[in-house]
Short mmCIF file of C-alpha atoms in Angstrom, two decimals:
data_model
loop_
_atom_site.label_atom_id
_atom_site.label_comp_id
_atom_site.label_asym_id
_atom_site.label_seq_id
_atom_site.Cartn_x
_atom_site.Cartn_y
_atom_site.Cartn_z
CA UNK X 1 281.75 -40.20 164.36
CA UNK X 2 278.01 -41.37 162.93
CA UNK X 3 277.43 -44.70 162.07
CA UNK X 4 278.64 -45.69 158.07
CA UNK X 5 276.70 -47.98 156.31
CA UNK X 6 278.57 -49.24 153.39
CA UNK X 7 276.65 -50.82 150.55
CA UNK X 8 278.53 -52.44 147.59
CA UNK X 9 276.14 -53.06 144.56
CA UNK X 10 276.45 -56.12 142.76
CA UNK X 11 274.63 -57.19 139.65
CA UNK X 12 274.10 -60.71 138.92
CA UNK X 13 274.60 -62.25 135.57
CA UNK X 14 271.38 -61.35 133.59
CA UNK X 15 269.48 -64.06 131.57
CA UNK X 16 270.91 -63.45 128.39
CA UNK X 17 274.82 -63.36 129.78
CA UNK X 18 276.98 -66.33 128.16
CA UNK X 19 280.19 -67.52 128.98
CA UNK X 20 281.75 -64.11 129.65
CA UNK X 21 279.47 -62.31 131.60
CA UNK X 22 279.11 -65.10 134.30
CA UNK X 23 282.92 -65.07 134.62
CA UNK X 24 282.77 -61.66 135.38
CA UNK X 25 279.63 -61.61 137.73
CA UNK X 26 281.65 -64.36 139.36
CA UNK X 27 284.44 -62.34 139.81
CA UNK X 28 283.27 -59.37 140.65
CA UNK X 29 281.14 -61.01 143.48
CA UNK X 30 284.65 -62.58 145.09
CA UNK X 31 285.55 -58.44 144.73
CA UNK X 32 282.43 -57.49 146.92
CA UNK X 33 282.98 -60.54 149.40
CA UNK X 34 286.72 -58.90 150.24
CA UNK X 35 285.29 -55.73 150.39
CA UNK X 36 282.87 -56.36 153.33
CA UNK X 37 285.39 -58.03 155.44
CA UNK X 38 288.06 -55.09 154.81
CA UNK X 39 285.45 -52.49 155.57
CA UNK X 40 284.12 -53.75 159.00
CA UNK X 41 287.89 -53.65 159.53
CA UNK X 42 287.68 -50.43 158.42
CA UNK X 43 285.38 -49.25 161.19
CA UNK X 44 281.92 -49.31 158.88
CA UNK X 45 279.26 -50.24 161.29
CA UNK X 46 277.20 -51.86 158.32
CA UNK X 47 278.36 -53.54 155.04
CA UNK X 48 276.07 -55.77 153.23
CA UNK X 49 276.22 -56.70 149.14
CA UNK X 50 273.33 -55.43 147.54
CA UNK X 51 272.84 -57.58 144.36
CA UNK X 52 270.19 -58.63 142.13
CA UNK X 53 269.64 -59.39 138.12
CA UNK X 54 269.98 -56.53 135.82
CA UNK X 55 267.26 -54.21 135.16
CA UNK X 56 266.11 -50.79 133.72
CA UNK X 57 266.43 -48.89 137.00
CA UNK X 58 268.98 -45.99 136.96
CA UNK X 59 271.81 -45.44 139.42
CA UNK X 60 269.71 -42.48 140.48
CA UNK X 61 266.94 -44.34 141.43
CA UNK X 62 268.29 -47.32 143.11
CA UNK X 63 270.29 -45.21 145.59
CA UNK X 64 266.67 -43.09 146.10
CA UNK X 65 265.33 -46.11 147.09
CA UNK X 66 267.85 -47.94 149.10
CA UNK X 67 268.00 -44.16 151.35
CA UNK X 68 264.98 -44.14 151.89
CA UNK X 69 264.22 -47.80 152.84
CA UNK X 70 267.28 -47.63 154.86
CA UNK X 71 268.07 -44.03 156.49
CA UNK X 72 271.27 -44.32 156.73
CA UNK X 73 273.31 -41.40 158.72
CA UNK X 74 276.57 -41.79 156.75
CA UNK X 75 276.54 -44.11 153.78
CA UNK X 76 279.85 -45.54 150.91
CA UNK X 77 278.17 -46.80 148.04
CA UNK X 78 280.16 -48.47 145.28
CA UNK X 79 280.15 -51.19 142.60
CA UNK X 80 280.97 -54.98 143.25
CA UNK X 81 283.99 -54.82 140.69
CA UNK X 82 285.08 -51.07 142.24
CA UNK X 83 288.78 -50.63 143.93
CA UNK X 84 289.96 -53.84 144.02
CA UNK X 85 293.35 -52.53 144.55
CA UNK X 86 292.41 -50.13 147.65
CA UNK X 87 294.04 -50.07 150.29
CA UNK X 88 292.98 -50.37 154.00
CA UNK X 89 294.07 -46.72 155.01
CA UNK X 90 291.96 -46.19 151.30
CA UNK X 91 288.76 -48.05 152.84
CA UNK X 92 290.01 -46.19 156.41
CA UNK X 93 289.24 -42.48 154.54
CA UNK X 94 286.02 -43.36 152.72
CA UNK X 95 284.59 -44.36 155.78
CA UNK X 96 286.05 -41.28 158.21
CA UNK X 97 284.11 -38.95 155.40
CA UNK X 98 280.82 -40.70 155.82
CA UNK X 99 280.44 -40.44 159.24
CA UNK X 100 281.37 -36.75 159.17
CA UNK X 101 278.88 -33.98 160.85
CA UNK X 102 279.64 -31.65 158.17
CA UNK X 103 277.87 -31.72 154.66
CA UNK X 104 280.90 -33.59 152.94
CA UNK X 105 281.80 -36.23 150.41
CA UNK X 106 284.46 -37.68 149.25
CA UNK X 107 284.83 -39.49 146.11
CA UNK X 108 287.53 -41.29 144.51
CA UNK X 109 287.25 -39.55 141.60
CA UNK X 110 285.49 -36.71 141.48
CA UNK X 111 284.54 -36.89 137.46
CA UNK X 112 284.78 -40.13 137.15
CA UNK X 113 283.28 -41.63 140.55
CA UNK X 114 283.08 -45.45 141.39
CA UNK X 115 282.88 -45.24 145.10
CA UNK X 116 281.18 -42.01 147.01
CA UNK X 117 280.93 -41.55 150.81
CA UNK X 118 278.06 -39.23 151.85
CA UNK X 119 278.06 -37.93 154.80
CA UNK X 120 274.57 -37.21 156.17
CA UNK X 121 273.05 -39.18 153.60
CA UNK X 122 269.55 -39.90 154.89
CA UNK X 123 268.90 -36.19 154.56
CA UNK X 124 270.20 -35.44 151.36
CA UNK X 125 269.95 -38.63 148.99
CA UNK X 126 266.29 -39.78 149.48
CA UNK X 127 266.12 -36.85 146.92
CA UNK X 128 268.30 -37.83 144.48
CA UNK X 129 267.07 -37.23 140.90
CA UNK X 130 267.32 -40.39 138.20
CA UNK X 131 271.44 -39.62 137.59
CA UNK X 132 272.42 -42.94 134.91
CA UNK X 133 275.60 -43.49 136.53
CA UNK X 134 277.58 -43.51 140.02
CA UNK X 135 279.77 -40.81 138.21
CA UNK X 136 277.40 -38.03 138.36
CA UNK X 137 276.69 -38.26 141.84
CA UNK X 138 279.39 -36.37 143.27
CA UNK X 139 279.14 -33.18 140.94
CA UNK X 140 275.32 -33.61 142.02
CA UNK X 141 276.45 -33.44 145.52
CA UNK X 142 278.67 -30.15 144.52
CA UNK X 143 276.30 -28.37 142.58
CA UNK X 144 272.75 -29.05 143.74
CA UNK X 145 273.07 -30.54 147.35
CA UNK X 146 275.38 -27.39 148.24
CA UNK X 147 278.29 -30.56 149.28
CA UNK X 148 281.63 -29.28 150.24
CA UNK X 149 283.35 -32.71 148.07
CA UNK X 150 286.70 -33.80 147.68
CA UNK X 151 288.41 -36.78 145.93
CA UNK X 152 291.36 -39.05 145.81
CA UNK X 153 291.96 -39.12 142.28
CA UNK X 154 295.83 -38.86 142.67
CA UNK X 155 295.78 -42.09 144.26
CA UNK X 156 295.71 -43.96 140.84
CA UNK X 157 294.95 -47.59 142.21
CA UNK X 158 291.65 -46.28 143.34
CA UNK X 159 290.81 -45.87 139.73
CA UNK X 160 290.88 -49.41 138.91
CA UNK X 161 287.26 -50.67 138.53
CA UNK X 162 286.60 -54.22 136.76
CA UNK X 163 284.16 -53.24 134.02
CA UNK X 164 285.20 -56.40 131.97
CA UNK X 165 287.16 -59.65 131.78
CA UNK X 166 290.06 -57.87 130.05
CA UNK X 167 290.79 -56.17 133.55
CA UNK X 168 290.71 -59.69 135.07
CA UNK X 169 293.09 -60.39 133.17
CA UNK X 170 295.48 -56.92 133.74
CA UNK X 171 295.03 -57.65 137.33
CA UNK X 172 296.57 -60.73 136.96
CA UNK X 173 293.50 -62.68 138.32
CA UNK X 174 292.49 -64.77 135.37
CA UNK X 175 293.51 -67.96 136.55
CA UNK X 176 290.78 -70.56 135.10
CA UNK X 177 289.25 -68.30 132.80
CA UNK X 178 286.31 -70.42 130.74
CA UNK X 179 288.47 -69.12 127.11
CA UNK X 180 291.74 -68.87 125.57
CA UNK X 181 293.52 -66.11 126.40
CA UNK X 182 296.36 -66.12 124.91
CA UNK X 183 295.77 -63.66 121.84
CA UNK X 184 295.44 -60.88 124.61
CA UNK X 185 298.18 -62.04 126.52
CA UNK X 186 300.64 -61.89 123.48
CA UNK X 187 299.17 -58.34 122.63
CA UNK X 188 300.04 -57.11 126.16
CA UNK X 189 303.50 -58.58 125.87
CA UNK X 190 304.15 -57.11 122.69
CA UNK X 191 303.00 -53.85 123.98
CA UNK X 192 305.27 -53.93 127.31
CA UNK X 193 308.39 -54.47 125.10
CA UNK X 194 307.66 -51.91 122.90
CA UNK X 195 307.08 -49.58 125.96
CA UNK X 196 310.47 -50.91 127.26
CA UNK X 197 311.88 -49.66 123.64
CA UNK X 198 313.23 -45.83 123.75
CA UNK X 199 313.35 -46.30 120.14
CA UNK X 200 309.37 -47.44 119.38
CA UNK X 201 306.38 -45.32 119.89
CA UNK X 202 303.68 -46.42 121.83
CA UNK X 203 300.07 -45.22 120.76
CA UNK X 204 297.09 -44.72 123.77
CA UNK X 205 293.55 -43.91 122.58
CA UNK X 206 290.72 -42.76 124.15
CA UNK X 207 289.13 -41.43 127.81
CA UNK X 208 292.84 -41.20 129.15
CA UNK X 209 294.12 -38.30 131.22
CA UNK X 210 296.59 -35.78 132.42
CA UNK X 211 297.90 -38.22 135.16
CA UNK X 212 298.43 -41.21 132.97
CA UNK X 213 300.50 -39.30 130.23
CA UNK X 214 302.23 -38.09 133.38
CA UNK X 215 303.04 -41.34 134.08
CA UNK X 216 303.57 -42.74 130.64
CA UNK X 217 306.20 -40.16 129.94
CA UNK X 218 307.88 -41.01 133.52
CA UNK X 219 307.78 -44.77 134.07
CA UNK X 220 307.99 -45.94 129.74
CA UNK X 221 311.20 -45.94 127.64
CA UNK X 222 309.15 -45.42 124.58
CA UNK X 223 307.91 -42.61 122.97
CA UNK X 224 304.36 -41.73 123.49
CA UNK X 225 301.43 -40.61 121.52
CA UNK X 226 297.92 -39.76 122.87
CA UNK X 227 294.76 -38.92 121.67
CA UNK X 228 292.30 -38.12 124.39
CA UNK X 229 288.67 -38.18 123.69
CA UNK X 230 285.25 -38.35 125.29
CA UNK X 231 286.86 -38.37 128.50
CA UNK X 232 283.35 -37.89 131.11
CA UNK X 233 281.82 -39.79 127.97
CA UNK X 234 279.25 -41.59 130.77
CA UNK X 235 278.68 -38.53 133.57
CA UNK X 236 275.12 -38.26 131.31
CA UNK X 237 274.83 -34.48 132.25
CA UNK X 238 272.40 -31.91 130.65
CA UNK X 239 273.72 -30.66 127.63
CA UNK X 240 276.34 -32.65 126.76
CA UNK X 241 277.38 -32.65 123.00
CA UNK X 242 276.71 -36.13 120.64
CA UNK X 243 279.99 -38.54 121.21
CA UNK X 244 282.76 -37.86 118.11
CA UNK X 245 285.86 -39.30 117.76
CA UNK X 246 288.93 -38.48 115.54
CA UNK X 247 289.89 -42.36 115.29
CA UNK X 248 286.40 -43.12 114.63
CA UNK X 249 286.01 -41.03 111.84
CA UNK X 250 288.78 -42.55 110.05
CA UNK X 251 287.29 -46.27 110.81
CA UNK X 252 284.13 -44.69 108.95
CA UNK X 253 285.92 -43.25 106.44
CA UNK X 254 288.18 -46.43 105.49
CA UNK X 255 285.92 -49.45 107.45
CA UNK X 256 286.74 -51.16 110.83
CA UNK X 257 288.89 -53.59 108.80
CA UNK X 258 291.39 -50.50 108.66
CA UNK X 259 291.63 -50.32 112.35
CA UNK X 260 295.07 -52.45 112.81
CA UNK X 261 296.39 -51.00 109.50
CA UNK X 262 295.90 -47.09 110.46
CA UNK X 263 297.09 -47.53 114.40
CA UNK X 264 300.25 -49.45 112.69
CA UNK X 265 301.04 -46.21 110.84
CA UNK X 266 301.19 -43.86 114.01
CA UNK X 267 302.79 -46.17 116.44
CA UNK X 268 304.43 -49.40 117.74
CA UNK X 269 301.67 -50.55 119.73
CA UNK X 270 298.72 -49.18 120.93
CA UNK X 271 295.84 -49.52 123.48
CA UNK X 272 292.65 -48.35 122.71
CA UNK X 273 289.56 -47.54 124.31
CA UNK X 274 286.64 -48.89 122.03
CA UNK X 275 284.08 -47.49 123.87
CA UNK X 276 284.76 -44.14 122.56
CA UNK X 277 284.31 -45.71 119.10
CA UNK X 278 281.22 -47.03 119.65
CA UNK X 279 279.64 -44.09 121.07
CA UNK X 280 281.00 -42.19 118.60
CA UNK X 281 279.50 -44.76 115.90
CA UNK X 282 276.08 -46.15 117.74
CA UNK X 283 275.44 -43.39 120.37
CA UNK X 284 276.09 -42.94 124.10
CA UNK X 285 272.89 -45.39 125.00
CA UNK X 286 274.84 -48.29 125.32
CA UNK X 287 271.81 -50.14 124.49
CA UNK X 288 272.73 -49.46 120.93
CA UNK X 289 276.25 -50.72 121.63
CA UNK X 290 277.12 -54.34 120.69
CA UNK X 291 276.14 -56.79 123.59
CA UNK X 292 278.30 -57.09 126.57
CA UNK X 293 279.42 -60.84 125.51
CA UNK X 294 280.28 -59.01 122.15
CA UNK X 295 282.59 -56.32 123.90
CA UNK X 296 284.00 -58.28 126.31
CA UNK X 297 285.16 -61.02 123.09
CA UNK X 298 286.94 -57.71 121.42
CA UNK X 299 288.64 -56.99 124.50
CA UNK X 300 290.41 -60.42 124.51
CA UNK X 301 290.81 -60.27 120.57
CA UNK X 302 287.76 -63.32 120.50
CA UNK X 303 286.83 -62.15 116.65
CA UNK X 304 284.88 -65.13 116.08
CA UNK X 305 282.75 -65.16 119.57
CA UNK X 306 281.76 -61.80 118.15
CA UNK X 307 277.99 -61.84 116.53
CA UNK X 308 278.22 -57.84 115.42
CA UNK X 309 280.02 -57.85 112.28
CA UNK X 310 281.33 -54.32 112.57
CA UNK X 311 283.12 -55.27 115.82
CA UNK X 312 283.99 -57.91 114.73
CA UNK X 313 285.57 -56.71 111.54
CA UNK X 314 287.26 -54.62 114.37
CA UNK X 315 288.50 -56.86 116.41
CA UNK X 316 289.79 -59.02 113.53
CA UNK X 317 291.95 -55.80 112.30
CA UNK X 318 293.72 -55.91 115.69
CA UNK X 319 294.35 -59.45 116.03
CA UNK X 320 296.18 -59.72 112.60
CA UNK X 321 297.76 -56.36 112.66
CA UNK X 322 301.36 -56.01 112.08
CA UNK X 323 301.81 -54.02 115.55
CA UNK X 324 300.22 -55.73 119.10
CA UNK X 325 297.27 -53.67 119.80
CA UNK X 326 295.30 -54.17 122.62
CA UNK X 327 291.12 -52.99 122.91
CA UNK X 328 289.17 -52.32 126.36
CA UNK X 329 287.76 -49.83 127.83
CA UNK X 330 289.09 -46.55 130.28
CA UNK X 331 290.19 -48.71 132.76
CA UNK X 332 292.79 -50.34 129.89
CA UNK X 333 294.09 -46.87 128.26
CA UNK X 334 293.74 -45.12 132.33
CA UNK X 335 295.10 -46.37 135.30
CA UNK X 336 295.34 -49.67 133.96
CA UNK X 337 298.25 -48.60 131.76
CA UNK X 338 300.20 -49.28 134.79
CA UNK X 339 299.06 -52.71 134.90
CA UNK X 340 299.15 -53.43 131.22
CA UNK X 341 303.05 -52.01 130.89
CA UNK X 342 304.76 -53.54 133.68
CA UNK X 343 305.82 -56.72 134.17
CA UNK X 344 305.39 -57.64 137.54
CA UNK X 345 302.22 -58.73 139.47
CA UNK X 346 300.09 -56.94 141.13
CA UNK X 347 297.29 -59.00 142.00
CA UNK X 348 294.60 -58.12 145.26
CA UNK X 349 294.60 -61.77 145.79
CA UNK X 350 297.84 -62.27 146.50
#
């Protein structure tokens, strides 16, 4: 087997980050620290954290670089805050592809990628074009790069990625958290019982899939209803159509004050996926988006951190609404569904 250099990719908390975003840089840095030890155990011959303040530089371009600097013969590249939950047989396969002879990749999710092992990298990625996002890469590998790639995207732990504090807190790993938590705590409780209910109806919203209905309809008592949209929402491929959303139309239709009161007519409970709301309202440049400090607030029902007043307006709706109703992101209405509904732990650290 070739040599696998693993490099995790952290990004520090940026100038302007507040309370928030340093709780999650924090976090996600303990993530990366776990993941070079478990790798070298792994069998990667070279794991180092690649970190550094947030900038303009695409995905695309930073890998370009760091290939080229680096020429690595088979290379993992993931996110600080990626598969906290994997496993060492996980770590064990991602490593095995890398340092391949044949033109292969695996990913864990194909469509969706936060971790990809190339194998042969130095040959192929030091011409890499500026993709936004990790999750482009392996379809780039597929389709351009001539990549025979495969995925683990039944293996729905390797989905979990911690994008925000709310997942801190679905992982069970929010111990000394720097605010109260214990509006999004309640909402989560109140959405597990009414899961546990075979007479309620439980409401998920947004880039969910196939897999997690799957599992909804298996593992809940409740009834279920799902409306999938934007799912691929941040591949960033050529041609993609403008971000819609059924949900969001009705918000614009009746104002983001509505939100609690409409999901309370179609369900028990509900998670939702707010990024699909405000791509569908500001655009898929995130840049448009409320600030990060702003999203992450929604996600643990913070109305009055929030500076935007139409998510905050949002969030407000949520917090007071007759049903518990929890916002995030795909990780919350995905394979974080598992973690929201059940009741036991499942924390990495533990």
């Amino acid at each position: 087997m070739r040599p696998v250099t693993v490099r995790i990719l952290h990004p520090e908390a940026g100038p302007r980050a507040a309370v928030l975003g340093r709780w999650l840089a924090d976090e996600r840095a303990r993530v990366a620290v776990r993941h070079v030890e478990a790798f070298r155990a792994a069998g990667a011959a070279d794991v180092a954290i690649v970190s550094g303040p947030p900038d303009a530089t695409s995905f695309g371009a930073r890998l370009r670089g760091l290939v080229r600097a680096e020429r690595p013969a088979g290379l993992v590249v993931l996110g600080s805050g990626a598969i906290p939950l994997a496993s060492a047989r996980d770590l064990r396969d991602f490593v095995g592809a890398a340092g391949s002879d044949a033109p292969v990749a695996l990913a864990n999710n194909i469509y969706s990628a936060d971790v990809v092992a190339v194998a042969g990298a130095s040959n192929t990625l030091g011409d890499l074009p500026d993709l936004p996002s990790d999750n482009a890469l392996p379809r780039w590998l597929a389709e351009v790069a001539g990549y025979e790639v495969s995925d683990l995207r039944r293996r729905w732990r390797l989905a979990v990625d911690i994008d925000g504090p709310l997942d801190l807190v679905l992982l069970d790993v929010d111990r000394g958290a720097p605010v109260d938590l214990e509006r999004v705590r309640a909402a989560l409780a109140g959405a597990r019982r009414v899961a546990a209910d075979p007479g309620s109806e439980l409401l998920v919203a947004g880039r969910t899939s196939a897999a997690t209905i799957g599992w909804l309809e298996r593992s809940t008592a409740s009834r279920s209803r799902v409306l999938v949209e934007e799912r691929g929402l941040r591949t960033g491929l050529p041609g993609q159509r403008a971000p819609a959303s059924v949900l969001g139309d009705l918000i614009e239709r009746d104002g983001p004050e509505s939100l609690g009161r409409t999901l309370a007519r179609y369900g028990d409970a509900a998670l939702v996926d707010t990024r699909v709301l405000m791509a569908a309202r500001f655009g898929r440049d995130e840049a448009r988006w409320p600030d990060a400090e702003d999203r992450y607030a929604s996600d643990l029902l913070l109305a009055e951190a929030i500076t935007d007043p139409w998510l905050r307006a949002l969030t407000e709706s949520a917090a007071l609404a007759s049903i518990p109703i929890v916002l995030g992101g795909h990780t919350l209405v995905g394979p974080g569904s598992r973690l929201a509904l059940r009741t036991r732990s499942v924390s990495p650290w533990r």
